[in-house]
Amino acid sequence: MLLSATVLGLAGCVNAEQAAPAGAGNSQSFGPAATTTSVAPVSSPAAVAGAQHNAADVTFLDQSVQLRQQVLTIAGLAAKGSSNAQLQSLATEIASGTGPSVTTMTGWLTQWNQPSPQSVPGQVPGVLAAADLQQLQTLTGTPFDMHWLQDIRGNLTAAQQLASTETTKGSNPQAKALAQQWTTQLKAQLATLSTITG
């Protein structure tokens, strides 16, 4: 009975991560957004991961949580900082919560008796230092677009490399399946990114 209650409790947290669309609250119109590559959302993984795991699985989840948390923050800045329709469209897609759930990944780490991810500047490729993120928040227009595109590209590329490593070196079936799905999504987002100019 205790195990069943635990599983149900974790299941309720899987979809807790919901980010507001990046364009919300911006009444100014910039014309129709450019068409982006259509990608299916990462399907909801099991709330309870199997006990089997190795160091690669732990690294994947720990660093993925940090990358996801920051990419959602960066995407959310586009509504205020940019007037580029293509950029805002991609930001909305990223901020829509279609990527892997931070809540789910953190929950798996907890199940494996691993500490919650702690962001340390320079430790995870693709994660901006606090000063770099603050600088981005002060920019608007073309300077913002240029920095945003660079920062998002670094984040998505790092996430893609991380997911690729997990699919080849990880041992947990749920984590490997999540990495494979995310790789497909990241590839499409990077393809869209390559068509946007600041």
mmCIF file of C-alpha atoms in Angstrom:
data_model
loop_
_atom_site.group_PDB
_atom_site.id
_atom_site.type_symbol
_atom_site.label_atom_id
_atom_site.label_comp_id
_atom_site.label_asym_id
_atom_site.label_seq_id
_atom_site.Cartn_x
_atom_site.Cartn_y
_atom_site.Cartn_z
ATOM 1 C CA MET A 1 0.000 0.000 0.000
ATOM 2 C CA LEU A 2 2.849 2.420 0.822
ATOM 3 C CA LEU A 3 4.524 1.713 -2.528
ATOM 4 C CA SER A 4 1.275 2.359 -4.412
ATOM 5 C CA ALA A 5 0.792 5.689 -2.647
ATOM 6 C CA THR A 6 4.353 6.699 -3.498
ATOM 7 C CA VAL A 7 3.932 5.856 -7.184
ATOM 8 C CA LEU A 8 0.668 7.804 -7.367
ATOM 9 C CA GLY A 9 2.253 10.773 -5.623
ATOM 10 C CA LEU A 10 5.143 10.862 -8.064
ATOM 11 C CA ALA A 11 2.858 10.459 -11.055
ATOM 12 C CA GLY A 12 1.018 13.585 -10.050
ATOM 13 C CA CYS A 13 4.227 15.565 -10.317
ATOM 14 C CA VAL A 14 5.278 14.464 -13.801
ATOM 15 C CA ASN A 15 3.627 17.301 -15.640
ATOM 16 C CA ALA A 16 4.037 19.954 -12.945
ATOM 17 C CA GLU A 17 6.505 21.903 -15.072
ATOM 18 C CA GLN A 18 4.572 24.279 -17.261
ATOM 19 C CA ALA A 19 6.178 27.411 -18.647
ATOM 20 C CA ALA A 20 4.142 30.375 -19.902
ATOM 21 C CA PRO A 21 4.424 30.987 -23.650
ATOM 22 C CA ALA A 22 7.238 33.370 -24.425
ATOM 23 C CA GLY A 23 4.964 35.704 -26.369
ATOM 24 C CA ALA A 24 2.334 36.098 -23.652
ATOM 25 C CA GLY A 25 1.491 39.675 -22.748
ATOM 26 C CA ASN A 26 3.059 41.168 -25.883
ATOM 27 C CA SER A 27 0.303 43.008 -27.712
ATOM 28 C CA GLN A 28 2.484 44.347 -30.521
ATOM 29 C CA SER A 29 2.133 42.419 -33.779
ATOM 30 C CA PHE A 30 5.099 41.573 -35.947
ATOM 31 C CA GLY A 31 3.224 39.775 -38.720
ATOM 32 C CA PRO A 32 2.887 36.034 -39.154
ATOM 33 C CA ALA A 33 5.588 33.987 -37.498
ATOM 34 C CA ALA A 34 7.864 31.928 -39.694
ATOM 35 C CA THR A 35 7.042 28.267 -40.019
ATOM 36 C CA THR A 36 9.136 26.129 -37.698
ATOM 37 C CA THR A 37 9.930 22.477 -37.965
ATOM 38 C CA SER A 38 7.091 20.524 -36.382
ATOM 39 C CA VAL A 39 8.194 18.247 -33.590
ATOM 40 C CA ALA A 40 6.187 15.991 -31.344
ATOM 41 C CA PRO A 41 6.404 16.734 -27.615
ATOM 42 C CA VAL A 42 8.555 14.489 -25.504
ATOM 43 C CA SER A 43 6.043 11.969 -24.223
ATOM 44 C CA SER A 44 5.531 11.738 -20.481
ATOM 45 C CA PRO A 45 7.996 9.196 -19.097
ATOM 46 C CA ALA A 46 7.226 6.873 -16.224
ATOM 47 C CA ALA A 47 7.035 8.610 -12.858
ATOM 48 C CA VAL A 48 9.106 5.812 -11.341
ATOM 49 C CA ALA A 49 12.386 4.938 -13.033
ATOM 50 C CA GLY A 50 13.841 1.481 -12.719
ATOM 51 C CA ALA A 51 16.525 0.957 -10.118
ATOM 52 C CA GLN A 52 19.131 0.064 -12.731
ATOM 53 C CA HIS A 53 21.370 3.034 -13.469
ATOM 54 C CA ASN A 54 25.000 4.057 -13.837
ATOM 55 C CA ALA A 55 27.090 7.224 -13.623
ATOM 56 C CA ALA A 56 26.136 8.259 -17.168
ATOM 57 C CA ASP A 57 22.438 8.185 -16.248
ATOM 58 C CA VAL A 58 23.040 10.371 -13.200
ATOM 59 C CA THR A 59 25.125 12.866 -15.187
ATOM 60 C CA PHE A 60 22.496 13.015 -17.919
ATOM 61 C CA LEU A 61 19.667 13.800 -15.524
ATOM 62 C CA ASP A 62 21.661 16.220 -13.366
ATOM 63 C CA GLN A 63 22.940 18.300 -16.270
ATOM 64 C CA SER A 64 19.700 18.053 -18.256
ATOM 65 C CA VAL A 65 17.771 19.570 -15.357
ATOM 66 C CA GLN A 66 20.132 22.540 -15.276
ATOM 67 C CA LEU A 67 19.981 23.033 -19.052
ATOM 68 C CA ARG A 68 16.173 22.765 -19.136
ATOM 69 C CA GLN A 69 15.692 25.199 -16.271
ATOM 70 C CA GLN A 70 17.873 27.817 -17.914
ATOM 71 C CA VAL A 71 16.582 27.392 -21.468
ATOM 72 C CA LEU A 72 13.061 28.045 -20.185
ATOM 73 C CA THR A 73 14.303 31.237 -18.538
ATOM 74 C CA ILE A 74 16.120 32.388 -21.683
ATOM 75 C CA ALA A 75 13.133 31.597 -23.905
ATOM 76 C CA GLY A 76 10.885 33.635 -21.643
ATOM 77 C CA LEU A 77 12.986 36.756 -22.218
ATOM 78 C CA ALA A 78 12.186 36.883 -25.939
ATOM 79 C CA ALA A 79 8.754 38.462 -25.502
ATOM 80 C CA LYS A 80 10.251 41.605 -23.991
ATOM 81 C CA GLY A 81 13.656 41.729 -25.644
ATOM 82 C CA SER A 82 12.971 40.880 -29.286
ATOM 83 C CA SER A 83 10.725 41.948 -32.160
ATOM 84 C CA ASN A 84 11.959 39.173 -34.461
ATOM 85 C CA ALA A 85 8.946 37.006 -35.367
ATOM 86 C CA GLN A 86 11.021 33.914 -36.139
ATOM 87 C CA LEU A 87 12.935 34.189 -32.889
ATOM 88 C CA GLN A 88 9.752 34.671 -30.877
ATOM 89 C CA SER A 89 8.129 31.672 -32.550
ATOM 90 C CA LEU A 90 11.037 29.419 -31.575
ATOM 91 C CA ALA A 91 11.064 30.860 -28.059
ATOM 92 C CA THR A 92 7.368 30.055 -27.706
ATOM 93 C CA GLU A 93 7.969 26.482 -28.821
ATOM 94 C CA ILE A 94 10.816 26.036 -26.337
ATOM 95 C CA ALA A 95 8.865 27.659 -23.487
ATOM 96 C CA SER A 96 5.738 25.595 -24.147
ATOM 97 C CA GLY A 97 7.043 22.787 -21.954
ATOM 98 C CA THR A 98 7.393 20.229 -24.748
ATOM 99 C CA GLY A 99 10.814 19.145 -23.509
ATOM 100 C CA PRO A 100 11.580 16.705 -20.716
ATOM 101 C CA SER A 101 10.033 17.502 -17.345
ATOM 102 C CA VAL A 102 12.405 18.922 -14.742
ATOM 103 C CA THR A 103 10.100 17.525 -12.072
ATOM 104 C CA THR A 104 10.300 14.008 -13.515
ATOM 105 C CA MET A 105 14.082 14.032 -13.932
ATOM 106 C CA THR A 106 14.627 15.395 -10.427
ATOM 107 C CA GLY A 107 12.257 12.723 -9.113
ATOM 108 C CA TRP A 108 14.316 9.975 -10.738
ATOM 109 C CA LEU A 109 17.481 11.334 -9.125
ATOM 110 C CA THR A 110 15.728 11.281 -5.759
ATOM 111 C CA GLN A 111 14.700 7.658 -6.329
ATOM 112 C CA TRP A 112 18.363 6.826 -6.908
ATOM 113 C CA ASN A 113 19.362 8.643 -3.706
ATOM 114 C CA GLN A 114 21.179 11.328 -5.681
ATOM 115 C CA PRO A 115 21.267 15.003 -4.631
ATOM 116 C CA SER A 116 19.164 17.589 -6.416
ATOM 117 C CA PRO A 117 21.020 19.378 -9.240
ATOM 118 C CA GLN A 118 22.936 22.447 -8.122
ATOM 119 C CA SER A 119 24.054 24.927 -10.750
ATOM 120 C CA VAL A 120 27.765 25.728 -10.519
ATOM 121 C CA PRO A 121 29.074 28.342 -13.017
ATOM 122 C CA GLY A 122 31.283 26.760 -15.657
ATOM 123 C CA GLN A 123 30.499 23.208 -14.571
ATOM 124 C CA VAL A 124 27.850 22.341 -17.162
ATOM 125 C CA PRO A 125 28.489 23.230 -20.823
ATOM 126 C CA GLY A 126 25.696 25.375 -22.230
ATOM 127 C CA VAL A 127 24.628 26.830 -18.871
ATOM 128 C CA LEU A 128 25.208 30.589 -18.666
ATOM 129 C CA ALA A 129 26.890 32.209 -15.709
ATOM 130 C CA ALA A 130 24.623 34.509 -13.705
ATOM 131 C CA ALA A 131 26.386 37.620 -15.050
ATOM 132 C CA ASP A 132 25.820 36.541 -18.675
ATOM 133 C CA LEU A 133 22.139 35.924 -18.018
ATOM 134 C CA GLN A 134 21.790 39.312 -16.328
ATOM 135 C CA GLN A 135 23.441 40.979 -19.312
ATOM 136 C CA LEU A 136 20.962 39.339 -21.688
ATOM 137 C CA GLN A 137 18.088 40.646 -19.556
ATOM 138 C CA THR A 138 19.269 44.236 -20.076
ATOM 139 C CA LEU A 139 19.334 44.058 -23.882
ATOM 140 C CA THR A 140 16.640 44.739 -26.479
ATOM 141 C CA GLY A 141 16.378 44.752 -30.253
ATOM 142 C CA THR A 142 19.227 43.507 -32.433
ATOM 143 C CA PRO A 143 21.795 43.238 -29.598
ATOM 144 C CA PHE A 144 19.331 41.054 -27.688
ATOM 145 C CA ASP A 145 18.644 38.891 -30.741
ATOM 146 C CA MET A 146 22.335 38.260 -31.370
ATOM 147 C CA HIS A 147 23.047 37.292 -27.774
ATOM 148 C CA TRP A 148 19.844 35.267 -27.443
ATOM 149 C CA LEU A 149 20.566 33.221 -30.549
ATOM 150 C CA GLN A 150 24.104 32.528 -29.345
ATOM 151 C CA ASP A 151 22.952 31.556 -25.856
ATOM 152 C CA ILE A 152 20.110 29.328 -27.068
ATOM 153 C CA ARG A 153 22.364 27.627 -29.591
ATOM 154 C CA GLY A 154 24.905 26.849 -26.871
ATOM 155 C CA ASN A 155 22.207 25.437 -24.597
ATOM 156 C CA LEU A 156 20.488 23.276 -27.209
ATOM 157 C CA THR A 157 23.785 21.987 -28.608
ATOM 158 C CA ALA A 158 24.994 21.013 -25.144
ATOM 159 C CA ALA A 159 21.676 19.279 -24.464
ATOM 160 C CA GLN A 160 21.913 17.388 -27.750
ATOM 161 C CA GLN A 161 25.430 16.178 -26.950
ATOM 162 C CA LEU A 162 24.345 15.178 -23.456
ATOM 163 C CA ALA A 163 21.364 13.199 -24.758
ATOM 164 C CA SER A 164 23.528 11.512 -27.375
ATOM 165 C CA THR A 165 25.998 10.377 -24.725
ATOM 166 C CA GLU A 166 23.162 8.984 -22.611
ATOM 167 C CA THR A 167 21.823 6.861 -25.463
ATOM 168 C CA THR A 168 25.213 5.175 -25.890
ATOM 169 C CA LYS A 169 26.566 5.058 -22.330
ATOM 170 C CA GLY A 170 23.504 5.080 -20.058
ATOM 171 C CA SER A 171 22.004 1.898 -18.612
ATOM 172 C CA ASN A 172 18.582 2.983 -17.324
ATOM 173 C CA PRO A 173 15.876 2.180 -19.920
ATOM 174 C CA GLN A 174 13.649 5.128 -18.990
ATOM 175 C CA ALA A 175 16.491 7.647 -19.093
ATOM 176 C CA LYS A 176 17.766 6.296 -22.422
ATOM 177 C CA ALA A 177 14.275 6.463 -23.949
ATOM 178 C CA LEU A 178 13.896 10.052 -22.744
ATOM 179 C CA ALA A 179 17.275 10.960 -24.265
ATOM 180 C CA GLN A 180 16.323 9.445 -27.627
ATOM 181 C CA GLN A 181 13.060 11.398 -27.786
ATOM 182 C CA TRP A 182 14.735 14.623 -26.718
ATOM 183 C CA THR A 183 17.477 14.207 -29.338
ATOM 184 C CA THR A 184 14.858 14.271 -32.098
ATOM 185 C CA GLN A 185 13.269 17.416 -30.702
ATOM 186 C CA LEU A 186 16.584 19.213 -30.223
ATOM 187 C CA LYS A 187 17.660 18.408 -33.779
ATOM 188 C CA ALA A 188 14.507 20.058 -35.130
ATOM 189 C CA GLN A 189 14.907 23.125 -32.902
ATOM 190 C CA LEU A 190 18.537 23.581 -33.932
ATOM 191 C CA ALA A 191 17.501 23.304 -37.580
ATOM 192 C CA THR A 192 14.970 26.105 -37.040
ATOM 193 C CA LEU A 193 17.567 28.149 -35.172
ATOM 194 C CA SER A 194 19.958 27.966 -38.119
ATOM 195 C CA THR A 195 17.419 29.809 -40.300
ATOM 196 C CA ILE A 196 17.093 32.789 -37.943
ATOM 197 C CA THR A 197 19.326 35.818 -38.252
ATOM 198 C CA GLY A 198 19.731 38.388 -35.500
#
